[in-house]
PDB file of C-alpha atoms and ligand atoms in Angstrom:
ATOM      1  CA  MET A 221      20.689  56.891  25.802  1.00 68.00           C
ATOM      2  CA  ASP A 222      22.237  54.089  27.895  1.00 69.00           C
ATOM      3  CA  GLU A 223      20.524  50.830  28.897  1.00 66.00           C
ATOM      4  CA  VAL A 224      19.443  52.057  32.359  1.00 58.00           C
ATOM      5  CA  GLN A 225      17.870  55.181  30.849  1.00 67.00           C
ATOM      6  CA  ARG A 226      16.097  53.059  28.252  1.00 65.00           C
ATOM      7  CA  GLU A 227      14.722  50.726  30.953  1.00 61.00           C
ATOM      8  CA  PHE A 228      13.601  53.713  33.024  1.00 60.00           C
ATOM      9  CA  LEU A 229      11.858  55.237  30.021  1.00 64.00           C
ATOM     10  CA  ASP A 230      10.206  51.890  29.322  1.00 63.00           C
ATOM     11  CA  ILE A 231       8.885  51.671  32.906  1.00 56.00           C
ATOM     12  CA  VAL A 232       7.599  55.259  32.788  1.00 60.00           C
ATOM     13  CA  THR A 233       5.845  54.524  29.481  1.00 65.00           C
ATOM     14  CA  GLN A 234       4.210  51.381  30.893  1.00 60.00           C
ATOM     15  CA  VAL A 235       3.104  53.126  34.105  1.00 57.00           C
ATOM     16  CA  ARG A 236       1.712  56.027  32.099  1.00 64.00           C
ATOM     17  CA  ALA A 237      -0.272  53.697  29.812  1.00 60.00           C
ATOM     18  CA  HIS A 238      -1.632  51.850  32.834  1.00 56.00           C
ATOM     19  CA  LEU A 239      -2.642  55.071  34.596  1.00 60.00           C
ATOM     20  CA  GLU A 240      -4.338  56.319  31.434  1.00 64.00           C
ATOM     21  CA  TYR A 241      -6.265  53.062  31.274  1.00 59.00           C
ATOM     22  CA  GLN A 242      -7.319  53.364  34.920  1.00 58.00           C
ATOM     23  CA  LYS A 243      -8.392  56.954  34.269  1.00 61.00           C
ATOM     24  CA  ALA A 244     -10.462  55.709  31.319  1.00 59.00           C
ATOM     25  CA  LEU A 245     -12.089  53.250  33.714  1.00 57.00           C
ATOM     26  CA  GLY A 246     -13.155  56.191  35.828  1.00 52.00           C
ATOM     27  CA  LEU A 247     -10.854  55.369  38.751  1.00 52.00           C
ATOM     28  CA  SER A 248      -9.911  58.417  40.776  1.00 48.00           C
ATOM     29  CA  PHE A 249      -7.257  56.537  42.767  1.00 47.00           C
ATOM     30  CA  ILE A 250      -4.166  54.561  41.854  1.00 50.00           C
ATOM     31  CA  GLU A 251      -4.863  50.831  41.773  1.00 51.00           C
ATOM     32  CA  THR A 252      -1.921  49.064  43.436  1.00 46.00           C
ATOM     33  CA  THR A 253      -3.443  46.260  45.480  1.00 42.00           C
ATOM     34  CA  SER A 254      -5.023  42.844  44.864  1.00 42.00           C
ATOM     35  CA  VAL A 255      -2.715  41.532  42.194  1.00 42.00           C
ATOM     36  CA  GLY A 256       0.566  43.099  43.248  1.00 43.00           C
ATOM     37  CA  SER A 257       2.543  45.668  41.387  1.00 46.00           C
ATOM     38  CA  PRO A 258       4.066  45.458  38.918  1.00 51.00           C
ATOM     39  CA  GLN A 259       2.051  42.510  37.599  1.00 55.00           C
ATOM     40  CA  PRO A 260       4.167  40.172  35.478  1.00 57.00           C
ATOM     41  CA  PRO A 261       2.800  39.541  32.010  1.00 60.00           C
ATOM     42  CA  VAL A 262       1.039  36.231  31.389  1.00 56.00           C
ATOM     43  CA  HIS A 263       3.866  34.886  29.233  1.00 51.00           C
ATOM     44  CA  GLN A 264       6.036  35.187  32.353  1.00 54.00           C
ATOM     45  CA  VAL A 265       3.283  33.966  34.684  1.00 57.00           C
ATOM     46  CA  ILE A 266       2.812  30.803  32.625  1.00 67.00           C
ATOM     47  CA  PRO A 267       5.929  30.481  30.446  1.00 66.00           C
ATOM     48  CA  THR A 268       5.498  29.358  26.869  1.00 71.00           C
ATOM     49  CA  ASN A 269       6.425  25.722  26.498  1.00 75.00           C
ATOM     50  CA  GLU A 270       8.216  25.582  23.146  1.00 78.00           C
ATOM     51  CA  LYS A 271       7.535  21.859  22.626  1.00 78.00           C
ATOM     52  CA  SER A 272       3.840  22.312  23.399  1.00 85.00           C
ATOM     53  CA  LEU A 273       3.749  25.394  21.179  1.00 89.00           C
ATOM     54  CA  VAL A 274       4.785  23.362  18.128  1.00 91.00           C
ATOM     55  CA  ARG A 275       2.149  20.709  18.880  1.00 92.00           C
ATOM     56  CA  GLN A 276      -0.560  23.262  19.673  1.00 93.00           C
ATOM     57  CA  THR A 277       0.178  25.259  16.518  1.00 95.00           C
ATOM     58  CA  SER A 278      -0.184  22.168  14.366  1.00 95.00           C
ATOM     59  CA  GLU A 279      -3.325  21.025  16.215  1.00 97.00           C
ATOM     60  CA  LEU A 280      -4.916  24.444  15.702  1.00 97.00           C
ATOM     61  CA  ALA A 281      -3.956  24.339  12.034  1.00 97.00           C
ATOM     62  CA  ALA A 282      -5.640  20.920  11.795  1.00 98.00           C
ATOM     63  CA  VAL A 283      -8.834  22.340  13.350  1.00 98.00           C
ATOM     64  CA  ARG A 284      -8.760  25.194  10.833  1.00 98.00           C
ATOM     65  CA  GLU A 285      -8.233  22.733   8.014  1.00 98.00           C
ATOM     66  CA  GLU A 286     -11.137  20.604   9.207  1.00 98.00           C
ATOM     67  CA  LEU A 287     -13.351  23.714   9.309  1.00 98.00           C
ATOM     68  CA  GLY A 288     -12.375  24.379   5.678  1.00 98.00           C
ATOM     69  CA  ASP A 289     -14.635  26.609   3.599  1.00 98.00           C
ATOM     70  CA  CYS A 290     -17.414  25.774   6.023  1.00 98.00           C
ATOM     71  CA  THR A 291     -21.052  25.617   4.979  1.00 98.00           C
ATOM     72  CA  ARG A 292     -22.269  23.709   8.052  1.00 98.00           C
ATOM     73  CA  CYS A 293     -24.777  26.424   8.960  1.00 98.00           C
ATOM     74  CA  LYS A 294     -26.674  29.207   7.189  1.00 98.00           C
ATOM     75  CA  LEU A 295     -24.252  31.915   8.391  1.00 98.00           C
ATOM     76  CA  HIS A 296     -21.878  30.943   5.573  1.00 98.00           C
ATOM     77  CA  LYS A 297     -24.235  32.592   3.063  1.00 97.00           C
ATOM     78  CA  GLY A 298     -23.560  36.167   4.120  1.00 96.00           C
ATOM     79  CA  ARG A 299     -19.969  36.015   5.236  1.00 98.00           C
ATOM     80  CA  ARG A 300     -16.934  37.471   3.533  1.00 98.00           C
ATOM     81  CA  ASN A 301     -14.401  35.693   5.691  1.00 98.00           C
ATOM     82  CA  ILE A 302     -14.377  32.998   8.329  1.00 98.00           C
ATOM     83  CA  VAL A 303     -13.026  34.519  11.540  1.00 98.00           C
ATOM     84  CA  PHE A 304     -11.312  31.529  13.066  1.00 98.00           C
ATOM     85  CA  GLY A 305      -9.427  33.224  15.904  1.00 98.00           C
ATOM     86  CA  GLU A 306      -5.904  34.454  16.496  1.00 98.00           C
ATOM     87  CA  GLY A 307      -3.191  34.726  19.092  1.00 97.00           C
ATOM     88  CA  ASN A 308      -0.794  32.492  20.962  1.00 95.00           C
ATOM     89  CA  PRO A 309      -1.554  28.773  20.487  1.00 95.00           C
ATOM     90  CA  ASN A 310       0.098  28.240  23.903  1.00 93.00           C
ATOM     91  CA  ALA A 311      -1.899  31.022  25.600  1.00 95.00           C
ATOM     92  CA  ALA A 312      -2.765  30.695  29.271  1.00 94.00           C
ATOM     93  CA  LEU A 313      -5.702  33.003  28.673  1.00 97.00           C
ATOM     94  CA  VAL A 314      -8.375  32.795  25.970  1.00 98.00           C
ATOM     95  CA  PHE A 315     -11.066  35.388  25.300  1.00 98.00           C
ATOM     96  CA  VAL A 316     -14.297  34.048  23.797  1.00 98.00           C
ATOM     97  CA  GLY A 317     -16.793  36.447  22.251  1.00 98.00           C
ATOM     98  CA  GLU A 318     -20.057  35.897  20.485  1.00 97.00           C
ATOM     99  CA  GLY A 319     -19.326  36.234  16.766  1.00 97.00           C
ATOM    100  CA  PRO A 320     -17.682  38.478  14.180  1.00 98.00           C
ATOM    101  CA  GLY A 321     -19.058  41.918  13.320  1.00 96.00           C
ATOM    102  CA  LYS A 322     -18.696  43.911  10.115  1.00 96.00           C
ATOM    103  CA  GLU A 323     -15.001  44.834  10.475  1.00 97.00           C
ATOM    104  CA  GLU A 324     -14.102  41.350  11.626  1.00 98.00           C
ATOM    105  CA  ASP A 325     -15.940  39.817   8.671  1.00 98.00           C
ATOM    106  CA  GLU A 326     -14.065  42.133   6.305  1.00 98.00           C
ATOM    107  CA  GLN A 327     -10.647  41.463   7.800  1.00 98.00           C
ATOM    108  CA  GLY A 328     -11.094  37.829   8.843  1.00 98.00           C
ATOM    109  CA  ARG A 329      -9.762  38.712  12.314  1.00 98.00           C
ATOM    110  CA  PRO A 330     -11.540  38.763  15.683  1.00 98.00           C
ATOM    111  CA  PHE A 331     -12.191  41.970  17.642  1.00 98.00           C
ATOM    112  CA  VAL A 332     -10.740  44.541  15.245  1.00 97.00           C
ATOM    113  CA  GLY A 333     -13.581  47.105  15.209  1.00 95.00           C
ATOM    114  CA  ALA A 334     -14.351  49.712  17.879  1.00 96.00           C
ATOM    115  CA  ALA A 335     -15.212  47.050  20.458  1.00 96.00           C
ATOM    116  CA  GLY A 336     -12.039  45.235  19.457  1.00 97.00           C
ATOM    117  CA  GLN A 337     -10.007  48.362  20.154  1.00 97.00           C
ATOM    118  CA  LEU A 338     -11.482  48.484  23.638  1.00 97.00           C
ATOM    119  CA  LEU A 339     -10.644  44.810  24.172  1.00 98.00           C
ATOM    120  CA  THR A 340      -7.113  45.543  22.968  1.00 97.00           C
ATOM    121  CA  ASP A 341      -6.913  48.400  25.517  1.00 96.00           C
ATOM    122  CA  ILE A 342      -8.030  46.033  28.266  1.00 96.00           C
ATOM    123  CA  ILE A 343      -5.320  43.546  27.233  1.00 95.00           C
ATOM    124  CA  VAL A 344      -2.513  46.021  26.565  1.00 93.00           C
ATOM    125  CA  LYS A 345      -3.138  48.950  28.904  1.00 91.00           C
ATOM    126  CA  GLY A 346      -5.066  47.152  31.609  1.00 92.00           C
ATOM    127  CA  MET A 347      -3.369  43.760  31.777  1.00 92.00           C
ATOM    128  CA  ARG A 348      -0.035  44.906  30.345  1.00 90.00           C
ATOM    129  CA  LEU A 349       0.018  42.107  27.795  1.00 91.00           C
ATOM    130  CA  SER A 350      -0.056  42.041  24.036  1.00 93.00           C
ATOM    131  CA  ARG A 351      -2.737  40.446  21.895  1.00 95.00           C
ATOM    132  CA  ASP A 352      -0.068  37.921  20.920  1.00 94.00           C
ATOM    133  CA  ASP A 353       0.143  36.717  24.537  1.00 92.00           C
ATOM    134  CA  VAL A 354      -3.495  35.603  24.568  1.00 96.00           C
ATOM    135  CA  TYR A 355      -5.851  33.879  22.141  1.00 97.00           C
ATOM    136  CA  ILE A 356      -9.051  35.545  20.922  1.00 98.00           C
ATOM    137  CA  CYS A 357     -11.959  33.766  19.247  1.00 98.00           C
ATOM    138  CA  ASN A 358     -15.735  33.568  19.068  1.00 98.00           C
ATOM    139  CA  ILE A 359     -18.481  31.019  19.457  1.00 97.00           C
ATOM    140  CA  VAL A 360     -19.512  31.326  15.795  1.00 98.00           C
ATOM    141  CA  LYS A 361     -16.911  32.005  13.131  1.00 98.00           C
ATOM    142  CA  CYS A 362     -19.133  33.769  10.584  1.00 98.00           C
ATOM    143  CA  ARG A 363     -20.918  37.100  10.944  1.00 98.00           C
ATOM    144  CA  PRO A 364     -24.628  36.847  11.736  1.00 97.00           C
ATOM    145  CA  PRO A 365     -26.644  39.174   9.437  1.00 96.00           C
ATOM    146  CA  ASN A 366     -27.029  42.689  10.866  1.00 94.00           C
ATOM    147  CA  ASN A 367     -25.103  41.536  13.927  1.00 91.00           C
ATOM    148  CA  ARG A 368     -28.070  39.613  15.267  1.00 95.00           C
ATOM    149  CA  ASN A 369     -27.433  37.002  17.930  1.00 94.00           C
ATOM    150  CA  PRO A 370     -26.323  33.613  16.636  1.00 96.00           C
ATOM    151  CA  GLU A 371     -29.199  31.135  16.583  1.00 96.00           C
ATOM    152  CA  PRO A 372     -29.156  27.765  18.380  1.00 95.00           C
ATOM    153  CA  ASP A 373     -28.640  25.709  15.197  1.00 97.00           C
ATOM    154  CA  GLU A 374     -25.717  27.964  14.187  1.00 98.00           C
ATOM    155  CA  ILE A 375     -24.136  27.643  17.605  1.00 97.00           C
ATOM    156  CA  MET A 376     -24.637  23.886  17.555  1.00 96.00           C
ATOM    157  CA  ALA A 377     -22.905  23.655  14.162  1.00 98.00           C
ATOM    158  CA  CYS A 378     -19.961  25.863  15.108  1.00 98.00           C
ATOM    159  CA  GLU A 379     -19.293  25.193  18.784  1.00 97.00           C
ATOM    160  CA  PRO A 380     -17.488  21.863  18.184  1.00 97.00           C
ATOM    161  CA  PHE A 381     -14.718  23.893  16.529  1.00 98.00           C
ATOM    162  CA  LEU A 382     -14.424  26.191  19.552  1.00 97.00           C
ATOM    163  CA  ILE A 383     -14.152  23.119  21.749  1.00 97.00           C
ATOM    164  CA  LYS A 384     -11.419  21.707  19.484  1.00 97.00           C
ATOM    165  CA  GLN A 385      -9.584  25.040  19.557  1.00 98.00           C
ATOM    166  CA  LEU A 386      -9.636  24.989  23.342  1.00 97.00           C
ATOM    167  CA  GLN A 387      -8.530  21.356  23.404  1.00 97.00           C
ATOM    168  CA  ALA A 388      -5.526  22.350  21.272  1.00 97.00           C
ATOM    169  CA  ILE A 389      -4.631  25.474  23.274  1.00 96.00           C
ATOM    170  CA  LYS A 390      -5.387  24.074  26.750  1.00 95.00           C
ATOM    171  CA  PRO A 391      -5.744  27.516  28.365  1.00 96.00           C
ATOM    172  CA  LYS A 392      -5.662  27.915  32.129  1.00 96.00           C
ATOM    173  CA  ILE A 393      -8.444  30.501  32.048  1.00 97.00           C
ATOM    174  CA  ILE A 394     -11.191  31.660  29.678  1.00 98.00           C
ATOM    175  CA  ILE A 395     -12.787  35.082  29.777  1.00 98.00           C
ATOM    176  CA  GLY A 396     -16.327  34.939  28.372  1.00 98.00           C
ATOM    177  CA  LEU A 397     -17.330  38.230  26.776  1.00 98.00           C
ATOM    178  CA  GLY A 398     -20.939  39.299  26.957  1.00 97.00           C
ATOM    179  CA  ASN A 399     -24.414  37.996  27.477  1.00 96.00           C
ATOM    180  CA  VAL A 400     -24.761  35.775  24.419  1.00 94.00           C
ATOM    181  CA  ALA A 401     -21.316  34.193  24.663  1.00 96.00           C
ATOM    182  CA  VAL A 402     -21.554  33.477  28.370  1.00 97.00           C
ATOM    183  CA  LYS A 403     -25.147  32.210  28.261  1.00 96.00           C
ATOM    184  CA  THR A 404     -24.166  29.923  25.398  1.00 93.00           C
ATOM    185  CA  LEU A 405     -21.005  28.646  27.021  1.00 95.00           C
ATOM    186  CA  LEU A 406     -22.682  28.011  30.355  1.00 96.00           C
ATOM    187  CA  MET A 407     -25.964  26.800  28.856  1.00 94.00           C
ATOM    188  CA  THR A 408     -27.915  29.062  31.157  1.00 96.00           C
ATOM    189  CA  LYS A 409     -30.715  31.580  30.890  1.00 95.00           C
ATOM    190  CA  GLU A 410     -29.121  33.712  33.593  1.00 96.00           C
ATOM    191  CA  GLY A 411     -27.963  37.100  32.322  1.00 96.00           C
ATOM    192  CA  ILE A 412     -24.446  38.491  32.285  1.00 97.00           C
ATOM    193  CA  THR A 413     -25.247  41.126  34.913  1.00 97.00           C
ATOM    194  CA  SER A 414     -25.704  38.463  37.570  1.00 97.00           C
ATOM    195  CA  LEU A 415     -23.124  36.022  36.140  1.00 98.00           C
ATOM    196  CA  ARG A 416     -20.202  38.378  35.746  1.00 98.00           C
ATOM    197  CA  GLY A 417     -17.447  38.484  38.288  1.00 98.00           C
ATOM    198  CA  SER A 418     -17.743  34.956  39.663  1.00 98.00           C
ATOM    199  CA  TRP A 419     -15.855  31.908  38.466  1.00 98.00           C
ATOM    200  CA  LYS A 420     -17.617  29.298  36.350  1.00 98.00           C
ATOM    201  CA  THR A 421     -16.331  26.356  34.299  1.00 97.00           C
ATOM    202  CA  TYR A 422     -16.458  25.599  30.581  1.00 96.00           C
ATOM    203  CA  GLN A 423     -15.153  22.262  29.266  1.00 93.00           C
ATOM    204  CA  GLY A 424     -13.294  21.862  32.566  1.00 95.00           C
ATOM    205  CA  ILE A 425     -11.575  25.255  32.253  1.00 97.00           C
ATOM    206  CA  PRO A 426     -12.180  28.093  34.760  1.00 98.00           C
ATOM    207  CA  LEU A 427     -14.232  30.789  33.062  1.00 98.00           C
ATOM    208  CA  MET A 428     -14.682  34.390  34.155  1.00 98.00           C
ATOM    209  CA  PRO A 429     -17.812  35.975  32.668  1.00 98.00           C
ATOM    210  CA  THR A 430     -17.649  39.691  32.023  1.00 98.00           C
ATOM    211  CA  PHE A 431     -19.320  42.359  29.921  1.00 98.00           C
ATOM    212  CA  HIS A 432     -18.718  42.524  26.154  1.00 98.00           C
ATOM    213  CA  PRO A 433     -16.581  45.500  25.049  1.00 98.00           C
ATOM    214  CA  ALA A 434     -19.406  46.592  22.694  1.00 96.00           C
ATOM    215  CA  TYR A 435     -21.651  46.945  25.750  1.00 97.00           C
ATOM    216  CA  LEU A 436     -18.931  48.984  27.481  1.00 97.00           C
ATOM    217  CA  LEU A 437     -18.851  51.382  24.530  1.00 97.00           C
ATOM    218  CA  ARG A 438     -22.541  52.050  25.220  1.00 96.00           C
ATOM    219  CA  THR A 439     -22.196  51.946  29.018  1.00 97.00           C
ATOM    220  CA  PRO A 440     -18.733  53.214  29.925  1.00 96.00           C
ATOM    221  CA  SER A 441     -19.651  53.473  33.613  1.00 96.00           C
ATOM    222  CA  ASP A 442     -19.524  49.648  33.774  1.00 97.00           C
ATOM    223  CA  LYS A 443     -15.848  49.560  32.744  1.00 96.00           C
ATOM    224  CA  ARG A 444     -14.995  49.515  36.446  1.00 96.00           C
ATOM    225  CA  LEU A 445     -16.875  46.238  36.858  1.00 97.00           C
ATOM    226  CA  VAL A 446     -14.905  44.700  33.998  1.00 97.00           C
ATOM    227  CA  TRP A 447     -11.695  45.865  35.621  1.00 96.00           C
ATOM    228  CA  ASP A 448     -12.791  44.116  38.837  1.00 97.00           C
ATOM    229  CA  ASP A 449     -13.290  40.895  36.835  1.00 98.00           C
ATOM    230  CA  ILE A 450      -9.949  41.287  35.065  1.00 97.00           C
ATOM    231  CA  LYS A 451      -8.182  41.722  38.410  1.00 96.00           C
ATOM    232  CA  LYS A 452      -9.601  38.378  39.539  1.00 97.00           C
ATOM    233  CA  VAL A 453      -8.180  36.770  36.398  1.00 97.00           C
ATOM    234  CA  LEU A 454      -4.760  38.348  36.949  1.00 95.00           C
ATOM    235  CA  ALA A 455      -4.762  37.182  40.565  1.00 94.00           C
ATOM    236  CA  GLU A 456      -5.604  33.625  39.475  1.00 94.00           C
ATOM    237  CA  LEU A 457      -2.839  33.620  36.881  1.00 89.00           C
ATOM    238  CA  GLU A 458      -0.412  34.775  39.553  1.00 88.00           C
ATOM    239  CA  LYS A 459      -1.557  31.895  41.798  1.00 90.00           C
ATOM    240  CA  LEU A 460      -1.035  29.419  38.948  1.00 87.00           C
ATOM    241  CA  ARG A 461       2.483  30.700  38.426  1.00 81.00           C
ATOM    242  CA  LYS A 462       3.350  30.011  42.037  1.00 80.00           C
ATOM    243  CA  GLU A 463       1.975  26.452  42.003  1.00 80.00           C
TER     244      GLU A 463
HETATM  245 FE1  LIG B 507     -19.396  26.973   9.562  1.00 51.10          FE
HETATM  246 FE2  LIG B 507     -19.323  28.121  11.946  1.00 51.10          FE
HETATM  247 FE3  LIG B 507     -19.494  29.619   9.750  1.00 51.10          FE
HETATM  248 FE4  LIG B 507     -21.565  28.157  10.523  1.00 51.10          FE
HETATM  249  S1  LIG B 507     -20.658  29.890  11.649  1.00 51.10           S
HETATM  250  S2  LIG B 507     -20.758  28.329   8.429  1.00 51.10           S
HETATM  251  S3  LIG B 507     -20.570  26.350  11.363  1.00 51.10           S
HETATM  252  S4  LIG B 507     -17.783  28.318  10.340  1.00 51.10           S
END
């Protein structure tokens, strides 16, 4: 197979994956508007700055070191692993969820269970990125027992580390995942159903609230709404690239 054939096959594979994702969203038409087609990946939209990457990697490592074997809140008692976060320290886009679940606690990695697979599909098939292009983390780094919501004292103890992570990464955009994460980040009582889809700000960074993938597993008909939110993020990243 020559280079042209390989490129063609690559394009066909990408288009197929994207169409499969749109089908999974319940779209009965081909989505080609709003953000242009094909959409460049984020690492092309906002190129990685190698110098910044070195600094950001070491700053993130310092935040992790400061967190240490943390016992700052009662969530440390039941955890197997601290789930600090993972991805590109120079990411233009950061996803922030609520806290680790069972699989995440076992593996020490964010969004690796069933909801994590759906988030990965959104990133890979929907946005045509890889998980390594973005950064993924949570408000609390230890699993709340029985996946209950994190409590205010736990959030208060852990959130400074999220803020430090964001200060190291300096993302252009945050996507807030789900009711608890978004309410916490925005310090509001307003629910995700009314918040989602419109731009907010967290620590000076534009934030797009959207549904949590775990909610989408229970309510797949709302995947279309998440796709609407994701398209707004892609459009904003495209605008930033042109600035
Ligand atoms: Fe420390 Fe955060 Fe875990 Fe609480 S949730 S023990 S503050 S790392």
